[in-house]
PDB file of C-alpha atoms in Angstrom:
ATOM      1  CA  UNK A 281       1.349 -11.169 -11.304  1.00 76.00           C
ATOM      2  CA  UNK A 282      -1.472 -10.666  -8.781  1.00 77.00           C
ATOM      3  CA  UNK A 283       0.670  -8.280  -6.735  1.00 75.00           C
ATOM      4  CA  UNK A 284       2.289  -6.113  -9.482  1.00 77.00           C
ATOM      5  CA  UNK A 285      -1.716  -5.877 -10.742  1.00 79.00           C
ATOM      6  CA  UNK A 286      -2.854  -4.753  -7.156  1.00 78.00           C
ATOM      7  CA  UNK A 287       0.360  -2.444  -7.121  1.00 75.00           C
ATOM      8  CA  UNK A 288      -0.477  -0.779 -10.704  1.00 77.00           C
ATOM      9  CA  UNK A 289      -3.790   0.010  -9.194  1.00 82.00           C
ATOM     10  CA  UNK A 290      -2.314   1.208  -5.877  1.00 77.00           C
ATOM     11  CA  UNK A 291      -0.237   3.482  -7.847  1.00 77.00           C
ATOM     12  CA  UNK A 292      -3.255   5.427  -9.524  1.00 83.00           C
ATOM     13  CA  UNK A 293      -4.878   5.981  -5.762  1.00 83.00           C
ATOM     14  CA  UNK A 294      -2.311   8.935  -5.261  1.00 83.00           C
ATOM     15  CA  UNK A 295      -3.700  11.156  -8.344  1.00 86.00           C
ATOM     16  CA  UNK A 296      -6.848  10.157  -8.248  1.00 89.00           C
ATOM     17  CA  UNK A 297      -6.781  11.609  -4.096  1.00 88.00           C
ATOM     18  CA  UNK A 298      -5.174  14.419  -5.567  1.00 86.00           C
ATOM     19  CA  UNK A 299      -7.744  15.476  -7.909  1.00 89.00           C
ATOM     20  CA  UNK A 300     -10.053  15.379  -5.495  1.00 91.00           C
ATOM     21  CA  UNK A 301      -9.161  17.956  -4.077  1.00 89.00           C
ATOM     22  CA  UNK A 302      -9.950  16.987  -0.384  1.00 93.00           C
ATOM     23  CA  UNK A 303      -7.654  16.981   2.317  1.00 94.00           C
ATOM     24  CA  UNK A 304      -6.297  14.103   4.352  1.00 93.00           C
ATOM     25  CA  UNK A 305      -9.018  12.926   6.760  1.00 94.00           C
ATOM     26  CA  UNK A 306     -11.317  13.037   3.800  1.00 95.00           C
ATOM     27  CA  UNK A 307      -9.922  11.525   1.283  1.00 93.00           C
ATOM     28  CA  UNK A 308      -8.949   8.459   3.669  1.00 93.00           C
ATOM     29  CA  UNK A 309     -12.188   8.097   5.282  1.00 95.00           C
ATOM     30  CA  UNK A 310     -14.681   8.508   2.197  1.00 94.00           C
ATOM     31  CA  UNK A 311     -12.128   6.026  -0.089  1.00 90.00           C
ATOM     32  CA  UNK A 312     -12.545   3.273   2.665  1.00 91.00           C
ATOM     33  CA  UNK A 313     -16.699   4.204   3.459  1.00 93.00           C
ATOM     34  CA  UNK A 314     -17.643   4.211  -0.547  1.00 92.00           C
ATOM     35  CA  UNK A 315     -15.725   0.808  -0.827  1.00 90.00           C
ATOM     36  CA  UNK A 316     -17.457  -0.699   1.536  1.00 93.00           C
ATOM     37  CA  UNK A 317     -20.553  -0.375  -0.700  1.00 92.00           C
ATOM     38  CA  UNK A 318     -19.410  -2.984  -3.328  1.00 88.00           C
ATOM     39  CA  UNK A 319     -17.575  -5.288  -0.848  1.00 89.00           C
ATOM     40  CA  UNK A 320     -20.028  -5.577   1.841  1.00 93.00           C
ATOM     41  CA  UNK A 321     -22.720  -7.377  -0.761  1.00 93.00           C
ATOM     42  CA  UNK A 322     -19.570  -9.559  -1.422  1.00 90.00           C
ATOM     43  CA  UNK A 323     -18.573 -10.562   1.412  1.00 91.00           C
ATOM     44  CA  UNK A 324     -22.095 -11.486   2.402  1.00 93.00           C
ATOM     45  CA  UNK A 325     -22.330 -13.409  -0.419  1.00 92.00           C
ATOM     46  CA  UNK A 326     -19.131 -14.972   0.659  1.00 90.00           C
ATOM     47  CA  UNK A 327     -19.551 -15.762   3.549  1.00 91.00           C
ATOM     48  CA  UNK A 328     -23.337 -17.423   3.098  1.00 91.00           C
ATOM     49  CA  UNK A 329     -21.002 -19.838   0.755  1.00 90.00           C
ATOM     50  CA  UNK A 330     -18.558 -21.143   2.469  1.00 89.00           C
ATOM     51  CA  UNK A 331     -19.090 -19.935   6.214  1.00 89.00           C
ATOM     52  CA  UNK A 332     -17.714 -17.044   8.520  1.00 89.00           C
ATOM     53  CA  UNK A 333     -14.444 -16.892   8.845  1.00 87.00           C
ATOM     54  CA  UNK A 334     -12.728 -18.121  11.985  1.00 87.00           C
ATOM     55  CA  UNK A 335     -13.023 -14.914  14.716  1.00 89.00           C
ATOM     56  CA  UNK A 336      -9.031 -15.375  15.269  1.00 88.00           C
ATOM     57  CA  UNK A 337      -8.638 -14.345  11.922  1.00 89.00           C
ATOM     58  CA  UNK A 338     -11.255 -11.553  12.202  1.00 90.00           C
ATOM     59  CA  UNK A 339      -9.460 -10.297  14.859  1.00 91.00           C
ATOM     60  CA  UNK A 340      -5.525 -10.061  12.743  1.00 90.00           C
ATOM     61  CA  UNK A 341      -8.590  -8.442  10.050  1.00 91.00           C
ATOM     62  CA  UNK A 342      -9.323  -5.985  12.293  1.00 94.00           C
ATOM     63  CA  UNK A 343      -6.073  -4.751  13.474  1.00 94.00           C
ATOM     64  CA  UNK A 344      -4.424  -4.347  10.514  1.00 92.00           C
ATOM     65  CA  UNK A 345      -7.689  -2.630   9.461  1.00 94.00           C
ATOM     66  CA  UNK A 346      -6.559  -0.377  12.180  1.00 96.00           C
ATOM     67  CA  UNK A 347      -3.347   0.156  10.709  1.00 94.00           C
ATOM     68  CA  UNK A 348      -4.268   0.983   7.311  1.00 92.00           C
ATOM     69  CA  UNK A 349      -6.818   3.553   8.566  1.00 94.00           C
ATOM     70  CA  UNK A 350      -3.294   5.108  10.207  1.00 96.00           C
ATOM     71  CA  UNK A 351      -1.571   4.439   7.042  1.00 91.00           C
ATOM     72  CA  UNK A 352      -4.346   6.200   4.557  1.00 91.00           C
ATOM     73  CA  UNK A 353      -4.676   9.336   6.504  1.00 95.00           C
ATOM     74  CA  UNK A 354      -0.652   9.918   6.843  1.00 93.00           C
ATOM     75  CA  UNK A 355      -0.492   8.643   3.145  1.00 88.00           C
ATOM     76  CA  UNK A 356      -2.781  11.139   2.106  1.00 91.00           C
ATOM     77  CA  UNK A 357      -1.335  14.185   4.158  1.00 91.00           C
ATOM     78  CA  UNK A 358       1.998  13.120   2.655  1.00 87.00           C
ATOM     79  CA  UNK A 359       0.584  12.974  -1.059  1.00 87.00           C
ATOM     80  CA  UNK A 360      -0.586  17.014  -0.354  1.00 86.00           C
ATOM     81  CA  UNK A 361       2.823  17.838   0.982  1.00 85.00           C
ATOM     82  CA  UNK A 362       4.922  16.742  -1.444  1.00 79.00           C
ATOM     83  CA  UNK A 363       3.203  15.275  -4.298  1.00 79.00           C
ATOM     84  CA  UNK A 364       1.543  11.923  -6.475  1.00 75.00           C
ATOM     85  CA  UNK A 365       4.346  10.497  -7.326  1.00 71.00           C
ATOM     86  CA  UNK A 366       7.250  11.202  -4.422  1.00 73.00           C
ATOM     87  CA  UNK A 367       4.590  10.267  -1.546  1.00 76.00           C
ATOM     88  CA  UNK A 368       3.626   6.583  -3.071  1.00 72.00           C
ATOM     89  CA  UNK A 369       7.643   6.488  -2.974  1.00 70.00           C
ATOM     90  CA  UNK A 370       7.964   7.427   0.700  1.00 71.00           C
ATOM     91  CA  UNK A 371       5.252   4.761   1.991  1.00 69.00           C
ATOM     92  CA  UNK A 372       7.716   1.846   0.510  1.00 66.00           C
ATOM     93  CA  UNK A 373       9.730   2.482   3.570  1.00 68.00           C
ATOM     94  CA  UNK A 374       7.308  -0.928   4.042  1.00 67.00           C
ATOM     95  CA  UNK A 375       9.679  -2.626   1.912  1.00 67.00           C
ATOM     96  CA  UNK A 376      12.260  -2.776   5.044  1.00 70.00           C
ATOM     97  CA  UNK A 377       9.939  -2.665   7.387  1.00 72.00           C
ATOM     98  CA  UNK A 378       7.764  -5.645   6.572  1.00 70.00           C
ATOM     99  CA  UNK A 379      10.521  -8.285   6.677  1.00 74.00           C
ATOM    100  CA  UNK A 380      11.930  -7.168   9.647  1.00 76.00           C
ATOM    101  CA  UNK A 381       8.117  -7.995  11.090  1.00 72.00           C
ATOM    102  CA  UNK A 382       8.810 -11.344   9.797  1.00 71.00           C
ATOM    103  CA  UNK A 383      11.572 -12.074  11.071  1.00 75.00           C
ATOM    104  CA  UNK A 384      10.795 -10.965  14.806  1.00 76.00           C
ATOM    105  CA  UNK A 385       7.305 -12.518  14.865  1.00 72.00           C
ATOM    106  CA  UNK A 386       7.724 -15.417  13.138  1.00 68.00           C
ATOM    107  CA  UNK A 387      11.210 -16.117  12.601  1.00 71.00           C
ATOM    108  CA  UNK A 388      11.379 -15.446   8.901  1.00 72.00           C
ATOM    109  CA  UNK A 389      14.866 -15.557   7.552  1.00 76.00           C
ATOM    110  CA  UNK A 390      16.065 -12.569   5.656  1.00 73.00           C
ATOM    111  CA  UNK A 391      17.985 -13.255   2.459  1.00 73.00           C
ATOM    112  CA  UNK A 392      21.360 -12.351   1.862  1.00 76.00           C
ATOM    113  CA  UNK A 393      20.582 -10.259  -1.049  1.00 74.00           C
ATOM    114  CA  UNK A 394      17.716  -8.265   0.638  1.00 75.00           C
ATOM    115  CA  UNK A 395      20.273  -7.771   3.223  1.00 78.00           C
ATOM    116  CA  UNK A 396      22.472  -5.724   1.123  1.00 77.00           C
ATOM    117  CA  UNK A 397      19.730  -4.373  -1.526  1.00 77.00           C
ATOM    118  CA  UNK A 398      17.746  -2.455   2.063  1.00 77.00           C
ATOM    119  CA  UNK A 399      20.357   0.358   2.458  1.00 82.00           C
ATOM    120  CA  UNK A 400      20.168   0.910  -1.654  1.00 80.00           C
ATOM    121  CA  UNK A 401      16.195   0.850  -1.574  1.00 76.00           C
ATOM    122  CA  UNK A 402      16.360   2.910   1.532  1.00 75.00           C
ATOM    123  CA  UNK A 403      18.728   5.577  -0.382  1.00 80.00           C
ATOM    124  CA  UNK A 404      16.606   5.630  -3.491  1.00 78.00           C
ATOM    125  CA  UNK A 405      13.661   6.764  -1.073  1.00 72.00           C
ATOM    126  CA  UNK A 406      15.851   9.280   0.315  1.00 74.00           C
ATOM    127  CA  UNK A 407      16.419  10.988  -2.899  1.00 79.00           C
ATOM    128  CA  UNK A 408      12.586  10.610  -4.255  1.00 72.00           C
ATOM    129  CA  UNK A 409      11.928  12.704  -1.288  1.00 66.00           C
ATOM    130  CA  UNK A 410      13.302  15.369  -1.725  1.00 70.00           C
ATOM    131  CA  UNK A 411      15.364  14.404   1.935  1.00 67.00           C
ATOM    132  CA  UNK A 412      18.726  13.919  -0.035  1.00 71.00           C
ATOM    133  CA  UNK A 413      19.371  16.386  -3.072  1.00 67.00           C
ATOM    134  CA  UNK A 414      16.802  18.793  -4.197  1.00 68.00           C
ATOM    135  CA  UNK A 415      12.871  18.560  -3.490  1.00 68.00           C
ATOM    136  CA  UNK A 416      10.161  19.225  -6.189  1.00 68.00           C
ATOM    137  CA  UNK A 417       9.587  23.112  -6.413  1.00 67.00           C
ATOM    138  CA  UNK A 418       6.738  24.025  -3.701  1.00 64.00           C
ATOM    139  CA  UNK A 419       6.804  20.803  -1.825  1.00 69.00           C
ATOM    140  CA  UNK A 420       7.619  20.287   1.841  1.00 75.00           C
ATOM    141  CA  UNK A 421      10.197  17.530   2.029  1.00 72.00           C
ATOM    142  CA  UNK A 422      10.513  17.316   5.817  1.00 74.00           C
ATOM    143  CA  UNK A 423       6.707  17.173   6.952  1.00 80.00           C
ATOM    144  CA  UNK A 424       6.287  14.501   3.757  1.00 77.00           C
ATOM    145  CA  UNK A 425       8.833  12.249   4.955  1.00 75.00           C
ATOM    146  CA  UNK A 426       7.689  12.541   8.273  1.00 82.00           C
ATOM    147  CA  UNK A 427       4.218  11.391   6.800  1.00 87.00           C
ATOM    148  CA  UNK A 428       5.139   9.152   4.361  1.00 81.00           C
ATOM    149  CA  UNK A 429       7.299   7.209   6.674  1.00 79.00           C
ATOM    150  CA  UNK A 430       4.933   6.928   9.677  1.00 86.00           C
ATOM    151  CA  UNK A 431       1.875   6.123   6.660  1.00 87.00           C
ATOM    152  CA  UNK A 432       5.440   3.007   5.294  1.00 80.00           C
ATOM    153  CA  UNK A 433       5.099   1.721   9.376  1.00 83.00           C
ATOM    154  CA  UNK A 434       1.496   1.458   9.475  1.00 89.00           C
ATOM    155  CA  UNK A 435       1.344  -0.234   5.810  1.00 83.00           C
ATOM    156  CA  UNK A 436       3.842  -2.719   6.895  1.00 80.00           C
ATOM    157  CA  UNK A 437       1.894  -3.919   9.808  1.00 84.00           C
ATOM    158  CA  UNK A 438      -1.256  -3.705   7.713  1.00 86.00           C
ATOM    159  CA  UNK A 439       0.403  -6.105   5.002  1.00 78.00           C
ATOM    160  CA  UNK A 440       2.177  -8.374   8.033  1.00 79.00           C
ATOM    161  CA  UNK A 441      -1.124  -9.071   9.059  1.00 83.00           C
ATOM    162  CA  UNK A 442      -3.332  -9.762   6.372  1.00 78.00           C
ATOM    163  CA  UNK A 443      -0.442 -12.324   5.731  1.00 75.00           C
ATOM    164  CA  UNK A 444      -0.601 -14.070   8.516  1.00 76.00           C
ATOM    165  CA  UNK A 445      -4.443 -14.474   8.245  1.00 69.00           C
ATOM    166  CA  UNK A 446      -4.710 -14.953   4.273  1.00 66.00           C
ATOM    167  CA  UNK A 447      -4.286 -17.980   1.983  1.00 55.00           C
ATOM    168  CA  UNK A 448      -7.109 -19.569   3.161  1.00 67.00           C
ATOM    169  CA  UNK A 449     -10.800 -19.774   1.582  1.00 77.00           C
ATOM    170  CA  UNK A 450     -12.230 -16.385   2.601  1.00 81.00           C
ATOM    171  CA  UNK A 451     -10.887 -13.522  -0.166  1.00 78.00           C
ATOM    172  CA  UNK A 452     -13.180 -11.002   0.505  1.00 84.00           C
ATOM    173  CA  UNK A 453     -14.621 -11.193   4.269  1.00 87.00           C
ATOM    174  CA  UNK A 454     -10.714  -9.994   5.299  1.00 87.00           C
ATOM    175  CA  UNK A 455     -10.675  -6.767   2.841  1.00 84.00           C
ATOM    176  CA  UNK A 456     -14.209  -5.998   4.213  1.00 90.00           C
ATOM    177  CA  UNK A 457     -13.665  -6.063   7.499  1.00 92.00           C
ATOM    178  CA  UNK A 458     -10.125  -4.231   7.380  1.00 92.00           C
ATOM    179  CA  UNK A 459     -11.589  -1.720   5.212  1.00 91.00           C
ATOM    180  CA  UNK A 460     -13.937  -1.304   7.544  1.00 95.00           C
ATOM    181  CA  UNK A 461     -11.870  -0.837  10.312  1.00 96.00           C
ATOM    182  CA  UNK A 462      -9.891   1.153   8.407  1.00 95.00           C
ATOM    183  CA  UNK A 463     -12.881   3.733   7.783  1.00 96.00           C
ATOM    184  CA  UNK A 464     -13.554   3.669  11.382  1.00 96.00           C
ATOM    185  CA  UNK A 465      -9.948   4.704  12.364  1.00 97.00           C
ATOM    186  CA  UNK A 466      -9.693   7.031   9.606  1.00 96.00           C
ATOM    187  CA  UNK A 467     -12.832   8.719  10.458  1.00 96.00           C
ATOM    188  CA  UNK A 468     -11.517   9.082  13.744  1.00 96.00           C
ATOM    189  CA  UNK A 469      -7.692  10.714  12.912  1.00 95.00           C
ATOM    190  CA  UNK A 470      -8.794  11.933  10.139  1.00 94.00           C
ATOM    191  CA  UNK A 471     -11.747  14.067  12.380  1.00 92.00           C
ATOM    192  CA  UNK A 472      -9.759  15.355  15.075  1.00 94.00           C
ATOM    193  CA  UNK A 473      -6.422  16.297  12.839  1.00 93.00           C
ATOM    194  CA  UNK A 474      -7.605  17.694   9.372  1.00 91.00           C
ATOM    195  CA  UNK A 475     -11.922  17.642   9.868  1.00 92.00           C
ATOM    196  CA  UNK A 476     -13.660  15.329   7.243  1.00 94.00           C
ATOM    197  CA  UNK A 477     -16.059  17.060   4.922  1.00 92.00           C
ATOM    198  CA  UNK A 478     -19.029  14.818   3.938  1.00 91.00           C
ATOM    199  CA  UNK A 479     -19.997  17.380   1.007  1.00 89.00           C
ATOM    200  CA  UNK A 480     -17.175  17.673  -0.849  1.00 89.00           C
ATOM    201  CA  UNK A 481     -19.255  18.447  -4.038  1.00 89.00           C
ATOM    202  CA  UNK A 482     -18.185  17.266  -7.721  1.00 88.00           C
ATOM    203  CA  UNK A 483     -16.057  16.509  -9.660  1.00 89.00           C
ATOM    204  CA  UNK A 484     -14.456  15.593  -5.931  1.00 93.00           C
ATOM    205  CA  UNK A 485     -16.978  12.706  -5.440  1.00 94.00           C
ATOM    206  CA  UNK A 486     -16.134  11.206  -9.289  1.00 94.00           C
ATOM    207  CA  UNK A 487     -12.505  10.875  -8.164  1.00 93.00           C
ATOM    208  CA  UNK A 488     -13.036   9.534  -4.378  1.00 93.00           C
ATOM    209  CA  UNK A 489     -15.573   6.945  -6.102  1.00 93.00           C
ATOM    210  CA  UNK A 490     -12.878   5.800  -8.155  1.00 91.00           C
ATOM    211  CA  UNK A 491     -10.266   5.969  -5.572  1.00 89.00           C
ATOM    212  CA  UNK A 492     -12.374   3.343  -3.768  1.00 89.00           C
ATOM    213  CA  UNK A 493     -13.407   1.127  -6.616  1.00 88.00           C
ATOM    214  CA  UNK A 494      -9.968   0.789  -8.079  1.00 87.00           C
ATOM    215  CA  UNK A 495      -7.089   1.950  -5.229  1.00 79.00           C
ATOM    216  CA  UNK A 496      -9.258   0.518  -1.891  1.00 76.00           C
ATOM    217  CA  UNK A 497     -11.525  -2.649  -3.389  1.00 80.00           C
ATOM    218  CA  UNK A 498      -9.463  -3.390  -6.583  1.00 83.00           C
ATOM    219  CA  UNK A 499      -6.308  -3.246  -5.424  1.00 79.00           C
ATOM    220  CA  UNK A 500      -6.566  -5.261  -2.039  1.00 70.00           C
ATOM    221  CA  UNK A 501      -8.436  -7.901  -3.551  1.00 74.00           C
ATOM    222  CA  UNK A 502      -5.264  -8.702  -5.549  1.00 80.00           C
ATOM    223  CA  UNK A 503      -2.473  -7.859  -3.129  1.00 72.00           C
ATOM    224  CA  UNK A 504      -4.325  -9.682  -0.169  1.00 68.00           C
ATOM    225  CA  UNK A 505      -4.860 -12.970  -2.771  1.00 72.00           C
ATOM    226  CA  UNK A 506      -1.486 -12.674  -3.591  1.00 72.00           C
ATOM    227  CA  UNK A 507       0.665 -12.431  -0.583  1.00 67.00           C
ATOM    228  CA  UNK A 508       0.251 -15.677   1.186  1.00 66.00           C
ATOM    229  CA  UNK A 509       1.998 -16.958  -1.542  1.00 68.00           C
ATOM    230  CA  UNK A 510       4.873 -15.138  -1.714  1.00 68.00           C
ATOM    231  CA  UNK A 511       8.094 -14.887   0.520  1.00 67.00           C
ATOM    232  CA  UNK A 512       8.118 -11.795   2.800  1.00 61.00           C
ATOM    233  CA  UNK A 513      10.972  -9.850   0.978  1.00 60.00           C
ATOM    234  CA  UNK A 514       9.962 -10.930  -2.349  1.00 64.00           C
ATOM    235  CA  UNK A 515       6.249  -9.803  -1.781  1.00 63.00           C
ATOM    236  CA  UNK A 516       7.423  -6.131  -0.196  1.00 60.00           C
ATOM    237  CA  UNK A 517       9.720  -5.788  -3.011  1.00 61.00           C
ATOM    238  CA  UNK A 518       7.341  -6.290  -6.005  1.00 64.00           C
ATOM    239  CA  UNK A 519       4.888  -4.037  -4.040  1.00 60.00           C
ATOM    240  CA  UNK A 520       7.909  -0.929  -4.205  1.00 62.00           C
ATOM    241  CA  UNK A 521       6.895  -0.962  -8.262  1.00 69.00           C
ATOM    242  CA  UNK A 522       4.020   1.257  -6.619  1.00 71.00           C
ATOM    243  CA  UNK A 523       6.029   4.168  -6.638  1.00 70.00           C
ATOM    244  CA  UNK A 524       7.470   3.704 -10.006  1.00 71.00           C
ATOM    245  CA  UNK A 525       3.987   3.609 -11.159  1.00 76.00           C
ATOM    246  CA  UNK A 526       2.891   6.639  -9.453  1.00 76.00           C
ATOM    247  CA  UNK A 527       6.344   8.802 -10.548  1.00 74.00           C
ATOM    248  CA  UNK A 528       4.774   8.288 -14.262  1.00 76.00           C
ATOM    249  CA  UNK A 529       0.951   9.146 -13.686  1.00 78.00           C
ATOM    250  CA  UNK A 530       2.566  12.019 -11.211  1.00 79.00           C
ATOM    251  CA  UNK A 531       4.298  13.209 -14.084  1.00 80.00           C
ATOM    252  CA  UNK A 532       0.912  12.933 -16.603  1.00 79.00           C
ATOM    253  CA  UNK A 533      -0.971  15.325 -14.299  1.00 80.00           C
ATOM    254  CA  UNK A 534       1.570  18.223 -14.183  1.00 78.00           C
ATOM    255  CA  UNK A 535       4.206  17.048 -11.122  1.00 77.00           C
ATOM    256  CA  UNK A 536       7.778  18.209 -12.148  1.00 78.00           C
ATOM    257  CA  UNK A 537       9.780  15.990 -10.006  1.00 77.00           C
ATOM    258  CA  UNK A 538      13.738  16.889  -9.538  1.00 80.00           C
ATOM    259  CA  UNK A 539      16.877  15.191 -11.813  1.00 83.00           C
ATOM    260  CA  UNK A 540      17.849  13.689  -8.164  1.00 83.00           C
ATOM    261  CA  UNK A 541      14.117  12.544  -7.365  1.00 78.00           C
ATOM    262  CA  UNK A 542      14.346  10.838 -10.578  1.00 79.00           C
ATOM    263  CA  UNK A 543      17.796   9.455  -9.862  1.00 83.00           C
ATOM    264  CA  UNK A 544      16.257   8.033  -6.456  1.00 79.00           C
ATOM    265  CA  UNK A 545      13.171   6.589  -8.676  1.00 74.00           C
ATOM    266  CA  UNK A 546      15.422   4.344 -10.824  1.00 78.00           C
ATOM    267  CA  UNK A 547      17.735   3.685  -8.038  1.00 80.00           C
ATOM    268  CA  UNK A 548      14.964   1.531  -6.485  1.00 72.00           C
ATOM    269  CA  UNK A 549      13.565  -0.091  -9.093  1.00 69.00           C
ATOM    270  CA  UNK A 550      17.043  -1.244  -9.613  1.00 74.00           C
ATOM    271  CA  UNK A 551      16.752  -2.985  -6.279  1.00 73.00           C
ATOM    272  CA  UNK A 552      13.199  -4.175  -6.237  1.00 66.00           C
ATOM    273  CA  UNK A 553      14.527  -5.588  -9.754  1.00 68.00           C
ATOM    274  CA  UNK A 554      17.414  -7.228  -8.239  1.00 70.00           C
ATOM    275  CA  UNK A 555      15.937  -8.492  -5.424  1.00 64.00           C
ATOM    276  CA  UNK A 556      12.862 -10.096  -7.068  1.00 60.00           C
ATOM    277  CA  UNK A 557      15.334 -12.050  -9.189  1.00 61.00           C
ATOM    278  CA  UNK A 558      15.332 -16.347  -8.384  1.00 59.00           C
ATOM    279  CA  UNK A 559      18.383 -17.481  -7.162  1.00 57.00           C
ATOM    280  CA  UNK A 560      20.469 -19.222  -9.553  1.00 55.00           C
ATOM    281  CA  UNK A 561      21.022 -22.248  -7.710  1.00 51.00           C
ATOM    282  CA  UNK A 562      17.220 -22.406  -7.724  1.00 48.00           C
ATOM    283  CA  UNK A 563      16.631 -22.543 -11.133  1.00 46.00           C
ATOM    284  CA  UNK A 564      19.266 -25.446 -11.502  1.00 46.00           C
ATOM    285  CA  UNK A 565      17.521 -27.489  -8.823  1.00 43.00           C
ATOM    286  CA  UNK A 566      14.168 -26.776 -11.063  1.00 42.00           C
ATOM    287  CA  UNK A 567      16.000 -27.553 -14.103  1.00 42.00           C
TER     288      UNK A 567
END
């Protein structure tokens, strides 16, 4: 429940950068700099609690800070080139991705069923691009897969990562320090690719606020409480609801996606569905 929470309000981040109207470098840097605002004061608070957090685990904090700050600014080029709702689809390219981490690092099996659901989740992407079949009016299919899958690489490593150093006492020392990390990198890409302006007036600032308070501390508070507890494919998959999410809210602020972007939509939450489901011989052994 904690991670289909974090996703819902992962899925608003891509309208509300959007209707900012900022572009990439922006957008990424100012959602990550504003949240640091409320979760600095918390983490302090934290952290004069229950102690600092061991500096092995700062360190995972800080490199997959690195990788969302990669992961925001591709995100958010990718949510200007071919819309809300198609781009939060492209960045689930996580979903294979984030096992397969897993498994090579630290020898996570990979079920059967995500196995065989991959190529089906992989093909529903492929149509919600635009890639396969016909792209949204006015969009740029190629340059937003190219961006959304590079941003679905980055995110994977991100999530790998705050795995491997969550489900232990600190919550909120590990989304500080990524976020600010990621801030640091964004500012960075974001400054020599796209420029970052620092004025970008109202009602830009109203939305970036609430991009931060909601998509950047919100969100990550959930998803980063919630996957230690979860198996890697299971945890990936409920995260692909994002997109599902974002195809609606898309849709409530004027996006027109196509009949086979649509198609592509259902076709993976077919699979997340499918692949989320407990084994039967499971439930016997519970029963």
């Amino acid at each position: 429940m904690l991670a289909i929470a974090g996703s819902a309000c992962i899925s608003a981040s891509a309208v509300f950068m959007k209707l900012s109207g900022t572009n990439a470098g922006t957008a990424a840097f100012l959602r990550c700099a504003l949240a640091l605002f409320l979760l600095v004061p918390l983490a302090w608070r934290e952290v004069r609690r229950i102690g600092p957090r061991p500096v092995r685990y700062q360190v995972m904090d800080v490199g997959a800070g690195v990788l969302l700050g990669v992961d925001m600014v591709f995100w958010a080029a990718s949510v200007l080139t071919v819309g809300a709702s198609v781009s939060t689809v492209l960045l689930n390219v996580q979903v294979v991705v984030f096992p397969l981490l897993a498994r090579l690092v630290s020898g996570t099996r990979l079920s059967g069923r995500f196995v065989r659901m991959a190529p089906l989740m992989l093909a529903g992407v492929a149509l919600a691009s635009g890639a396969i079949g016909h792209p949204q009016p006015g969009s740029d299919p190629v340059a937003g897969v190219a961006f959304g899958s590079a941003a679905g690489v980055a995110y994977a490593g991100y999530l790998f990562l705050m795995r491997l150093g969550g489900g232990r006492e600190h919550t909120l020392s590990p989304v500080c320090l990524s976020t600010a990390a990621a801030a640091v990198t964004a500012a960075v890409m974001g400054g020599l690719w796209t420029g970052i302006d620092l004025n970008p007036g109202w009602p830009a600032w109203g939305w970036l606020i609430t991009l931060a308070a909601v998509g950047q501390v919100l969100a990550w508070l959930l998803i980063t409480s919630a996957l230690p507890g979860l198996a890697p494919s299971v945890g990936a998959a409920l995260l692909l609801l994002q997109p599902v999410m974002a195809f609606a809210l898309g849709i409530a602020i004027g996006e027109r996606p196509t009949l086979t972007q649509a198609a592509g939509c259902a076709l993976v939450v077919a699979a997340v569905w499918h692949n989320s489901r407990p084994v039967r011989g499971r439930r016997r052994a519970a029963r």
